[in-house]
Amino acid sequence: MEIFTISGYEEVGRNMTCIEVSGDRIILDMGIRVDRIMIHEDIDISKLSKEELVKKEIIPDDSYIHTAKAIIISHGHLDHYGAVSLLASKYHAPIISLPFTLELCKMEKVKNDLYKIDYGDIIQIGRNVSVEFVYVTHSIPQTAIVVLHTSEGKIVYACDFKFDDTPTLGEKPDYDRLKEVGREGVKLLIVETTRIEEYGRCPSEKIIYHMIENIANKLGDKGIIFTTFSSHIERINNLIQILNKKQIDRKILILGRSMERYLEAAIESGLIDIPENVSIFGKYEQIVNILKEVRRKKDKFILIVTGHQGERDAVLTRIANGKLPYKIEKGDEIYFLAGTIPNPLNVAQKYTLETKLKMQGARIFKDIHVSGHAYREDHRDLIRILNPEYIIPCHGDLKMISSYVELAEEEGYRLNKDIFILRNRQGKRIE
Ligand SMILES: [Zn+2]
């Protein structure tokens, strides 16, 4: 078998890997790099050609891969599926994923056939390869550890995952199946490394559930705004359900284009129900109109909005900049159900947003967050469960990937013998 590391092996973002087994080629993920979009925010990305997007390192450079039997998308984060509308069509291959992720692909108007897989199904792709999705938790619903059963052994693609044993939407990870796969024998593990430098195990989303409960018990009587990741359906759903249960005399408004998009996909695929007192508005004109109504009686509404990182066009950023008809006043409460993504641009952007909101009189509650990625000891658990013959770490910069290698060496692996550091656009043959 041969592994082509198209991108995502030097950065967090634009994940794309190609596997070749006895002539059958399969693509795993097709993502964009979100922080690169921020760097080029003076340019309208939607007007750039594919070539320019590759040159700016926003999308993968797959120009040297020409054919594939299938494109497998592990989950619906932009760094895993965000480039499908630009790159998938040349392959004339079906996109295989779980229903929620396929809903998101549909919104991208891809021309490829969409092929739905459920957890536990094993789908034959080529003569020598079949694929299985194993249930795992993450910070977006319907994430899978992908298992490729091939004539040359099993390849496990764990990118991304979290081991949350007390999730608040869906089940705990399917450890039984993972253990079984491990017993059957794994040739190669390709694994993310995003939070490898965090010690211990990643805390459960249940913690955030309890924190939201505490927040809901102590809400003030002025304007209230929550912001979080639009794709974090579990957290948004918990927030809505907790507020709804409290029977607070306020209507809940969810505002922002990506909020609408992800929630629509979640509703369409039957993951959540939206209570009656919740309305969702995605279009700019709709948001302006509803906020004109809200501003006269802010104490009758709770807003859940985009903009937790201070993204330029998001609702909270526009509010802070006075570009929407909602004025922050003394005593208004703003809850960030998110951490700060630690790249310098983002840190600066978030600082600007928070400072502006504070200067306008808001009370800021921030860093209400747990990660969606495995920590160091979760990674050790996965190695022990699967006991793979070879490992290729990915989804990180060189520092993260090296840190993973150190962990694997503690588990008996040796660099360049059975664990390999690969950079983007390299190939590795495994016998
Ligand atoms: Zn992810």
GROMACS .gro file of C-alpha atoms and ligand atoms in nm:
model
  432
    1MET     CA    1   0.000   0.000   0.000
    2GLU     CA    2   0.106   0.356  -0.059
    3ILE     CA    3   0.004   0.667   0.134
    4PHE     CA    4   0.003   1.010  -0.035
    5THR     CA    5   0.001   1.295   0.215
    6ILE     CA    6  -0.164   1.564   0.010
    7SER     CA    7  -0.204   1.818   0.293
    8GLY     CA    8  -0.275   1.853   0.663
    9TYR     CA    9   0.066   1.708   0.750
   10GLU     CA   10   0.230   2.047   0.814
   11GLU     CA   11  -0.063   2.238   0.961
   12VAL     CA   12  -0.395   2.219   1.141
   13GLY     CA   13  -0.631   2.238   0.846
   14ARG     CA   14  -0.694   2.135   0.482
   15ASN     CA   15  -0.680   1.763   0.555
   16MET     CA   16  -0.649   1.538   0.253
   17THR     CA   17  -0.487   1.196   0.220
   18CYS     CA   18  -0.486   0.946  -0.065
   19ILE     CA   19  -0.438   0.573  -0.014
   20GLU     CA   20  -0.348   0.331  -0.291
   21VAL     CA   21  -0.399  -0.041  -0.241
   22SER     CA   22  -0.334  -0.279  -0.534
   23GLY     CA   23  -0.427  -0.010  -0.783
   24ASP     CA   24  -0.738   0.117  -0.601
   25ARG     CA   25  -0.709   0.477  -0.486
   26ILE     CA   26  -0.925   0.621  -0.209
   27ILE     CA   27  -0.930   0.981  -0.087
   28LEU     CA   28  -0.979   1.059   0.280
   29ASP     CA   29  -1.114   1.410   0.354
   30MET     CA   30  -1.094   1.724   0.143
   31GLY     CA   31  -1.069   2.026   0.373
   32ILE     CA   32  -0.977   2.393   0.371
   33ARG     CA   33  -0.741   2.582   0.600
   34VAL     CA   34  -0.948   2.832   0.792
   35ASP     CA   35  -0.667   3.046   0.941
   36ARG     CA   36  -0.527   3.108   0.591
   37ILE     CA   37  -0.859   3.262   0.495
   38MET     CA   38  -0.814   3.506   0.783
   39ILE     CA   39  -0.467   3.608   0.666
   40HIS     CA   40  -0.609   3.695   0.328
   41GLU     CA   41  -0.918   3.864   0.459
   42ASP     CA   42  -0.847   4.174   0.253
   43ILE     CA   43  -0.930   3.962  -0.055
   44ASP     CA   44  -1.268   3.813  -0.144
   45ILE     CA   45  -1.185   3.441  -0.129
   46SER     CA   46  -1.494   3.346  -0.329
   47LYS     CA   47  -1.349   3.530  -0.629
   48LEU     CA   48  -1.016   3.343  -0.629
   49SER     CA   49  -0.946   3.064  -0.878
   50LYS     CA   50  -0.866   2.712  -0.765
   51GLU     CA   51  -0.499   2.769  -0.853
   52GLU     CA   52  -0.483   3.087  -0.646
   53LEU     CA   53  -0.646   2.912  -0.349
   54VAL     CA   54  -0.383   2.635  -0.371
   55LYS     CA   55  -0.103   2.892  -0.394
   56LYS     CA   56  -0.232   3.069  -0.083
   57GLU     CA   57  -0.240   2.730   0.094
   58ILE     CA   58  -0.613   2.757   0.158
   59ILE     CA   59  -0.703   2.429  -0.018
   60PRO     CA   60  -0.500   2.110  -0.076
   61ASP     CA   61  -0.272   2.080  -0.379
   62ASP     CA   62  -0.398   1.756  -0.528
   63SER     CA   63  -0.277   1.834  -0.882
   64TYR     CA   64  -0.063   1.516  -0.890
   65ILE     CA   65  -0.351   1.284  -0.801
   66HIS     CA   66  -0.573   1.211  -1.098
   67THR     CA   67  -0.806   0.926  -1.011
   68ALA     CA   68  -0.986   0.787  -0.709
   69LYS     CA   69  -1.256   0.527  -0.657
   70ALA     CA   70  -1.419   0.719  -0.371
   71ILE     CA   71  -1.391   1.028  -0.156
   72ILE     CA   72  -1.451   0.952   0.210
   73ILE     CA   73  -1.537   1.239   0.443
   74SER     CA   74  -1.482   1.160   0.812
   75HIS     CA   75  -1.694   1.447   0.953
   76GLY     CA   76  -1.842   1.787   0.878
   77HIS     CA   77  -1.572   2.030   0.995
   78LEU     CA   78  -1.452   2.270   0.725
   79ASP     CA   79  -1.095   2.145   0.752
   80HIS     CA   80  -1.225   1.800   0.650
   81TYR     CA   81  -1.493   1.870   0.389
   82GLY     CA   82  -1.468   2.241   0.302
   83ALA     CA   83  -1.289   2.192  -0.033
   84VAL     CA   84  -1.532   1.937  -0.184
   85SER     CA   85  -1.704   2.194  -0.407
   86LEU     CA   86  -1.366   2.291  -0.557
   87LEU     CA   87  -1.179   1.960  -0.577
   88ALA     CA   88  -1.420   1.666  -0.581
   89SER     CA   89  -1.564   1.693  -0.933
   90LYS     CA   90  -1.245   1.596  -1.121
   91TYR     CA   91  -1.250   1.250  -0.963
   92HIS     CA   92  -1.594   1.143  -1.092
   93ALA     CA   93  -1.613   0.939  -0.772
   94PRO     CA   94  -1.886   0.919  -0.509
   95ILE     CA   95  -1.855   1.107  -0.181
   96ILE     CA   96  -1.916   0.862   0.103
   97SER     CA   97  -2.016   0.989   0.446
   98LEU     CA   98  -2.274   0.992   0.725
   99PRO     CA   99  -2.610   1.172   0.670
  100PHE     CA  100  -2.530   1.495   0.859
  101THR     CA  101  -2.203   1.544   0.669
  102LEU     CA  102  -2.376   1.467   0.338
  103GLU     CA  103  -2.636   1.736   0.416
  104LEU     CA  104  -2.347   1.983   0.444
  105CYS     CA  105  -2.196   1.856   0.117
  106LYS     CA  106  -2.534   1.904  -0.051
  107MET     CA  107  -2.531   2.269   0.057
  108GLU     CA  108  -2.195   2.301  -0.122
  109LYS     CA  109  -2.375   2.194  -0.441
  110VAL     CA  110  -2.120   1.924  -0.526
  111LYS     CA  111  -2.178   1.738  -0.852
  112ASN     CA  112  -2.051   1.401  -0.730
  113ASP     CA  113  -2.288   1.125  -0.625
  114LEU     CA  114  -2.344   1.128  -0.252
  115TYR     CA  115  -2.339   0.786  -0.093
  116LYS     CA  116  -2.478   0.751   0.258
  117ILE     CA  117  -2.308   0.514   0.498
  118ASP     CA  118  -2.426   0.431   0.851
  119TYR     CA  119  -2.212   0.323   1.143
  120GLY     CA  120  -2.142  -0.048   1.119
  121ASP     CA  121  -2.208  -0.079   0.742
  122ILE     CA  122  -1.919  -0.215   0.538
  123ILE     CA  123  -1.922  -0.082   0.182
  124GLN     CA  124  -1.713  -0.234  -0.095
  125ILE     CA  125  -1.529   0.041  -0.285
  126GLY     CA  126  -1.289  -0.128  -0.522
  127ARG     CA  127  -1.182  -0.486  -0.574
  128ASN     CA  128  -0.942  -0.462  -0.284
  129VAL     CA  129  -1.095  -0.211  -0.046
  130SER     CA  130  -1.408  -0.175   0.165
  131VAL     CA  131  -1.487   0.097   0.416
  132GLU     CA  132  -1.647   0.103   0.759
  133PHE     CA  133  -1.734   0.399   0.983
  134VAL     CA  134  -1.689   0.340   1.357
  135TYR     CA  135  -1.878   0.568   1.596
  136VAL     CA  136  -1.669   0.815   1.793
  137THR     CA  137  -1.730   1.147   1.971
  138HIS     CA  138  -1.589   1.486   1.865
  139SER     CA  139  -1.719   1.846   1.865
  140ILE     CA  140  -1.957   1.790   1.575
  141PRO     CA  141  -2.218   1.514   1.535
  142GLN     CA  142  -2.165   1.203   1.327
  143THR     CA  143  -1.789   1.180   1.337
  144ALA     CA  144  -1.624   0.851   1.248
  145ILE     CA  145  -1.301   0.667   1.289
  146VAL     CA  146  -1.275   0.532   0.935
  147VAL     CA  147  -1.157   0.175   0.886
  148LEU     CA  148  -1.042   0.067   0.540
  149HIS     CA  149  -1.044  -0.309   0.510
  150THR     CA  150  -0.794  -0.381   0.233
  151SER     CA  151  -0.634  -0.684   0.076
  152GLU     CA  152  -0.308  -0.566   0.238
  153GLY     CA  153  -0.445  -0.513   0.589
  154LYS     CA  154  -0.658  -0.262   0.777
  155ILE     CA  155  -0.595   0.111   0.766
  156VAL     CA  156  -0.752   0.313   1.047
  157TYR     CA  157  -0.801   0.688   0.993
  158ALA     CA  158  -0.868   0.863   1.327
  159CYS     CA  159  -0.896   1.221   1.222
  160ASP     CA  160  -1.057   1.378   1.430
  161PHE     CA  161  -1.174   1.215   1.750
  162LYS     CA  162  -1.236   1.260   2.121
  163PHE     CA  163  -1.311   0.990   2.375
  164ASP     CA  164  -1.611   1.134   2.563
  165ASP     CA  165  -1.766   0.868   2.784
  166THR     CA  166  -2.048   1.095   2.904
  167PRO     CA  167  -2.155   1.283   2.591
  168THR     CA  168  -2.474   1.489   2.606
  169LEU     CA  169  -2.587   1.410   2.251
  170GLY     CA  170  -2.547   1.059   2.116
  171GLU     CA  171  -2.360   0.763   2.261
  172LYS     CA  172  -2.013   0.712   2.401
  173PRO     CA  173  -1.751   0.591   2.149
  174ASP     CA  174  -1.787   0.238   2.012
  175TYR     CA  175  -1.491   0.097   2.206
  176ASP     CA  176  -1.612  -0.261   2.149
  177ARG     CA  177  -1.581  -0.232   1.772
  178LEU     CA  178  -1.246  -0.052   1.799
  179LYS     CA  179  -1.114  -0.330   2.021
  180GLU     CA  180  -1.241  -0.588   1.774
  181VAL     CA  181  -1.066  -0.407   1.488
  182GLY     CA  182  -0.752  -0.406   1.700
  183ARG     CA  183  -0.780  -0.780   1.761
  184GLU     CA  184  -0.837  -0.844   1.390
  185GLY     CA  185  -0.507  -0.662   1.327
  186VAL     CA  186  -0.435  -0.307   1.210
  187LYS     CA  187  -0.163  -0.248   0.951
  188LEU     CA  188  -0.159   0.132   0.966
  189LEU     CA  189  -0.302   0.403   1.189
  190ILE     CA  190  -0.324   0.757   1.049
  191VAL     CA  191  -0.404   0.979   1.345
  192GLU     CA  192  -0.466   1.345   1.428
  193THR     CA  193  -0.235   1.524   1.675
  194THR     CA  194  -0.410   1.857   1.738
  195ARG     CA  195  -0.418   1.832   2.121
  196ILE     CA  196  -0.133   1.586   2.174
  197GLU     CA  197   0.049   1.836   2.396
  198GLU     CA  198  -0.236   1.848   2.649
  199TYR     CA  199  -0.168   1.604   2.931
  200GLY     CA  200  -0.424   1.359   3.066
  201ARG     CA  201  -0.758   1.290   2.902
  202CYS     CA  202  -0.985   1.544   2.737
  203PRO     CA  203  -1.275   1.645   2.968
  204SER     CA  204  -1.633   1.558   2.875
  205GLU     CA  205  -1.888   1.794   2.722
  206LYS     CA  206  -2.095   1.714   3.032
  207ILE     CA  207  -1.885   1.972   3.218
  208ILE     CA  208  -2.002   2.244   2.980
  209TYR     CA  209  -2.359   2.118   3.024
  210HIS     CA  210  -2.333   2.184   3.399
  211MET     CA  211  -2.167   2.520   3.343
  212ILE     CA  212  -2.453   2.625   3.115
  213GLU     CA  213  -2.701   2.514   3.383
  214ASN     CA  214  -2.527   2.740   3.634
  215ILE     CA  215  -2.527   3.027   3.387
  216ALA     CA  216  -2.900   2.980   3.321
  217ASN     CA  217  -2.971   3.002   3.696
  218LYS     CA  218  -2.802   3.340   3.727
  219LEU     CA  219  -2.894   3.529   3.411
  220GLY     CA  220  -2.938   3.905   3.456
  221ASP     CA  221  -3.229   4.119   3.341
  222LYS     CA  222  -3.051   4.310   3.060
  223GLY     CA  223  -2.939   4.204   2.713
  224ILE     CA  224  -2.802   3.847   2.692
  225ILE     CA  225  -2.588   3.709   2.411
  226PHE     CA  226  -2.431   3.365   2.377
  227THR     CA  227  -2.178   3.275   2.110
  228THR     CA  228  -2.022   2.941   2.020
  229PHE     CA  229  -1.906   2.723   1.729
  230SER     CA  230  -2.186   2.692   1.472
  231SER     CA  231  -2.089   2.330   1.408
  232HIS     CA  232  -2.103   2.238   1.779
  233ILE     CA  233  -2.459   2.107   1.758
  234GLU     CA  234  -2.431   1.923   2.091
  235ARG     CA  235  -2.346   2.244   2.278
  236ILE     CA  236  -2.601   2.462   2.097
  237ASN     CA  237  -2.869   2.201   2.158
  238ASN     CA  238  -2.781   2.182   2.530
  239LEU     CA  239  -2.796   2.559   2.555
  240ILE     CA  240  -3.138   2.574   2.388
  241GLN     CA  241  -3.280   2.285   2.592
  242ILE     CA  242  -3.152   2.420   2.926
  243LEU     CA  243  -3.283   2.772   2.857
  244ASN     CA  244  -3.613   2.625   2.740
  245LYS     CA  245  -3.648   2.409   3.050
  246LYS     CA  246  -3.594   2.710   3.276
  247GLN     CA  247  -3.903   2.868   3.115
  248ILE     CA  248  -3.729   3.202   3.108
  249ASP     CA  249  -3.966   3.464   2.974
  250ARG     CA  250  -3.745   3.536   2.674
  251LYS     CA  251  -3.757   3.426   2.314
  252ILE     CA  252  -3.441   3.259   2.181
  253LEU     CA  253  -3.302   3.390   1.853
  254ILE     CA  254  -3.023   3.211   1.671
  255LEU     CA  255  -2.848   3.447   1.431
  256GLY     CA  256  -2.584   3.396   1.164
  257ARG     CA  257  -2.534   3.229   0.829
  258SER     CA  258  -2.329   2.934   0.950
  259MET     CA  259  -2.554   2.881   1.253
  260GLU     CA  260  -2.848   2.843   1.015
  261ARG     CA  261  -2.653   2.612   0.788
  262TYR     CA  262  -2.532   2.367   1.052
  263LEU     CA  263  -2.862   2.364   1.242
  264GLU     CA  264  -3.051   2.301   0.920
  265ALA     CA  265  -2.827   2.000   0.849
  266ALA     CA  266  -2.880   1.874   1.206
  267ILE     CA  267  -3.259   1.910   1.183
  268GLU     CA  268  -3.267   1.752   0.834
  269SER     CA  269  -3.071   1.449   0.953
  270GLY     CA  270  -3.292   1.408   1.259
  271LEU     CA  271  -3.030   1.486   1.521
  272ILE     CA  272  -3.216   1.758   1.710
  273ASP     CA  273  -3.558   1.923   1.746
  274ILE     CA  274  -3.588   2.296   1.785
  275PRO     CA  275  -3.839   2.406   2.053
  276GLU     CA  276  -4.119   2.647   1.959
  277ASN     CA  277  -3.975   2.956   2.122
  278VAL     CA  278  -3.657   2.936   1.916
  279SER     CA  279  -3.617   3.108   1.577
  280ILE     CA  280  -3.321   3.089   1.340
  281PHE     CA  281  -3.220   3.368   1.102
  282GLY     CA  282  -2.929   3.333   0.860
  283LYS     CA  283  -2.973   3.606   0.600
  284TYR     CA  284  -2.830   3.950   0.666
  285GLU     CA  285  -3.157   4.138   0.596
  286GLN     CA  286  -3.350   3.904   0.826
  287ILE     CA  287  -3.096   3.961   1.104
  288VAL     CA  288  -3.119   4.340   1.062
  289ASN     CA  289  -3.501   4.331   1.072
  290ILE     CA  290  -3.532   4.110   1.377
  291LEU     CA  291  -3.268   4.310   1.567
  292LYS     CA  292  -3.467   4.629   1.504
  293GLU     CA  293  -3.748   4.462   1.694
  294VAL     CA  294  -3.519   4.321   1.965
  295ARG     CA  295  -3.343   4.648   2.049
  296ARG     CA  296  -3.662   4.802   2.191
  297LYS     CA  297  -3.707   4.515   2.442
  298LYS     CA  298  -3.373   4.342   2.487
  299ASP     CA  299  -3.491   4.178   2.810
  300LYS     CA  300  -3.744   3.972   2.614
  301PHE     CA  301  -3.482   3.791   2.405
  302ILE     CA  302  -3.170   3.576   2.430
  303LEU     CA  303  -2.940   3.584   2.128
  304ILE     CA  304  -2.721   3.292   2.019
  305VAL     CA  305  -2.488   3.431   1.753
  306THR     CA  306  -2.180   3.368   1.539
  307GLY     CA  307  -1.855   3.551   1.609
  308HIS     CA  308  -1.691   3.380   1.908
  309GLN     CA  309  -1.345   3.440   1.756
  310GLY     CA  310  -1.423   3.793   1.636
  311GLU     CA  311  -1.456   3.681   1.274
  312ARG     CA  312  -1.496   3.984   1.050
  313ASP     CA  313  -1.846   3.928   0.911
  314ALA     CA  314  -1.998   3.744   1.207
  315VAL     CA  315  -2.294   3.878   1.402
  316LEU     CA  316  -2.119   3.952   1.734
  317THR     CA  317  -1.835   4.135   1.558
  318ARG     CA  318  -2.084   4.346   1.365
  319ILE     CA  319  -2.272   4.425   1.685
  320ALA     CA  320  -1.946   4.530   1.857
  321ASN     CA  321  -1.861   4.750   1.557
  322GLY     CA  322  -2.201   4.921   1.560
  323LYS     CA  323  -2.287   4.770   1.220
  324LEU     CA  324  -2.614   4.608   1.335
  325PRO     CA  325  -2.914   4.764   1.510
  326TYR     CA  326  -2.835   4.624   1.856
  327LYS     CA  327  -2.655   4.844   2.103
  328ILE     CA  328  -2.448   4.692   2.383
  329GLU     CA  329  -2.524   4.872   2.711
  330LYS     CA  330  -2.395   4.862   3.066
  331GLY     CA  331  -2.480   4.532   3.231
  332ASP     CA  332  -2.548   4.331   2.914
  333GLU     CA  333  -2.407   3.980   2.945
  334ILE     CA  334  -2.201   3.808   2.676
  335TYR     CA  335  -2.110   3.441   2.714
  336PHE     CA  336  -1.834   3.287   2.501
  337LEU     CA  337  -1.899   2.911   2.495
  338ALA     CA  338  -1.565   2.873   2.320
  339GLY     CA  339  -1.195   2.912   2.385
  340THR     CA  340  -0.963   3.129   2.178
  341ILE     CA  341  -0.809   2.945   1.884
  342PRO     CA  342  -0.437   2.995   1.957
  343ASN     CA  343  -0.296   3.146   1.643
  344PRO     CA  344  -0.164   3.504   1.672
  345LEU     CA  345  -0.406   3.658   1.422
  346ASN     CA  346  -0.699   3.502   1.596
  347VAL     CA  347  -0.580   3.600   1.943
  348ALA     CA  348  -0.551   3.964   1.826
  349GLN     CA  349  -0.892   3.956   1.660
  350LYS     CA  350  -1.058   3.810   1.970
  351TYR     CA  351  -0.883   4.064   2.196
  352THR     CA  352  -1.019   4.347   1.981
  353LEU     CA  353  -1.371   4.210   1.998
  354GLU     CA  354  -1.367   4.159   2.375
  355THR     CA  355  -1.217   4.501   2.442
  356LYS     CA  356  -1.479   4.674   2.230
  357LEU     CA  357  -1.761   4.489   2.403
  358LYS     CA  358  -1.617   4.568   2.747
  359MET     CA  359  -1.579   4.936   2.661
  360GLN     CA  360  -1.946   4.942   2.569
  361GLY     CA  361  -2.029   4.815   2.918
  362ALA     CA  362  -2.080   4.440   2.868
  363ARG     CA  363  -2.004   4.177   3.131
  364ILE     CA  364  -1.789   3.916   2.957
  365PHE     CA  365  -1.794   3.546   3.053
  366LYS     CA  366  -1.535   3.363   2.847
  367ASP     CA  367  -1.349   3.036   2.787
  368ILE     CA  368  -1.653   2.824   2.871
  369HIS     CA  369  -1.514   2.538   2.667
  370VAL     CA  370  -1.372   2.188   2.652
  371SER     CA  371  -1.186   2.061   2.348
  372GLY     CA  372  -1.324   1.820   2.090
  373HIS     CA  373  -0.986   1.655   2.038
  374ALA     CA  374  -0.812   1.365   2.210
  375TYR     CA  375  -0.547   1.458   2.468
  376ARG     CA  376  -0.220   1.273   2.518
  377GLU     CA  377  -0.354   0.986   2.731
  378ASP     CA  378  -0.653   0.938   2.498
  379HIS     CA  379  -0.399   0.891   2.220
  380ARG     CA  380  -0.213   0.635   2.428
  381ASP     CA  381  -0.545   0.454   2.482
  382LEU     CA  382  -0.611   0.445   2.107
  383ILE     CA  383  -0.265   0.302   2.036
  384ARG     CA  384  -0.325   0.030   2.298
  385ILE     CA  385  -0.674  -0.049   2.167
  386LEU     CA  386  -0.564  -0.080   1.803
  387ASN     CA  387  -0.205  -0.194   1.846
  388PRO     CA  388  -0.123  -0.088   1.486
  389GLU     CA  389   0.181  -0.220   1.304
  390TYR     CA  390   0.265   0.126   1.163
  391ILE     CA  391   0.162   0.480   1.254
  392ILE     CA  392   0.158   0.805   1.054
  393PRO     CA  393   0.058   1.107   1.265
  394CYS     CA  394  -0.112   1.398   1.087
  395HIS     CA  395  -0.339   1.702   1.138
  396GLY     CA  396  -0.074   1.911   1.312
  397ASP     CA  397   0.244   2.109   1.264
  398LEU     CA  398   0.586   1.949   1.301
  399LYS     CA  399   0.590   2.019   1.676
  400MET     CA  400   0.260   1.836   1.737
  401ILE     CA  401   0.356   1.549   1.511
  402SER     CA  402   0.696   1.514   1.684
  403SER     CA  403   0.526   1.518   2.023
  404TYR     CA  404   0.306   1.231   1.904
  405VAL     CA  405   0.617   1.040   1.797
  406GLU     CA  406   0.757   1.073   2.151
  407LEU     CA  407   0.436   0.927   2.291
  408ALA     CA  408   0.444   0.640   2.041
  409GLU     CA  409   0.808   0.572   2.128
  410GLU     CA  410   0.700   0.532   2.491
  411GLU     CA  411   0.463   0.266   2.359
  412GLY     CA  412   0.747   0.080   2.184
  413TYR     CA  413   0.745   0.233   1.834
  414ARG     CA  414   1.065   0.367   1.670
  415LEU     CA  415   1.088   0.665   1.437
  416ASN     CA  416   1.145   0.561   1.074
  417LYS     CA  417   1.099   0.195   1.165
  418ASP     CA  418   0.728   0.176   1.238
  419ILE     CA  419   0.626   0.539   1.293
  420PHE     CA  420   0.690   0.796   1.022
  421ILE     CA  421   0.693   1.174   1.002
  422LEU     CA  422   0.564   1.281   0.664
  423ARG     CA  423   0.528   1.631   0.520
  424ASN     CA  424   0.269   1.745   0.266
  425ARG     CA  425   0.284   1.592  -0.081
  426GLN     CA  426   0.501   1.297   0.009
  427GLY     CA  427   0.445   0.929  -0.056
  428LYS     CA  428   0.514   0.637   0.173
  429ARG     CA  429   0.507   0.276   0.069
  430ILE     CA  430   0.421   0.027   0.340
  431GLU     CA  431   0.482  -0.342   0.275
  432ZN      ZN  432  -1.290   1.806   1.345
   0.00000   0.00000   0.00000
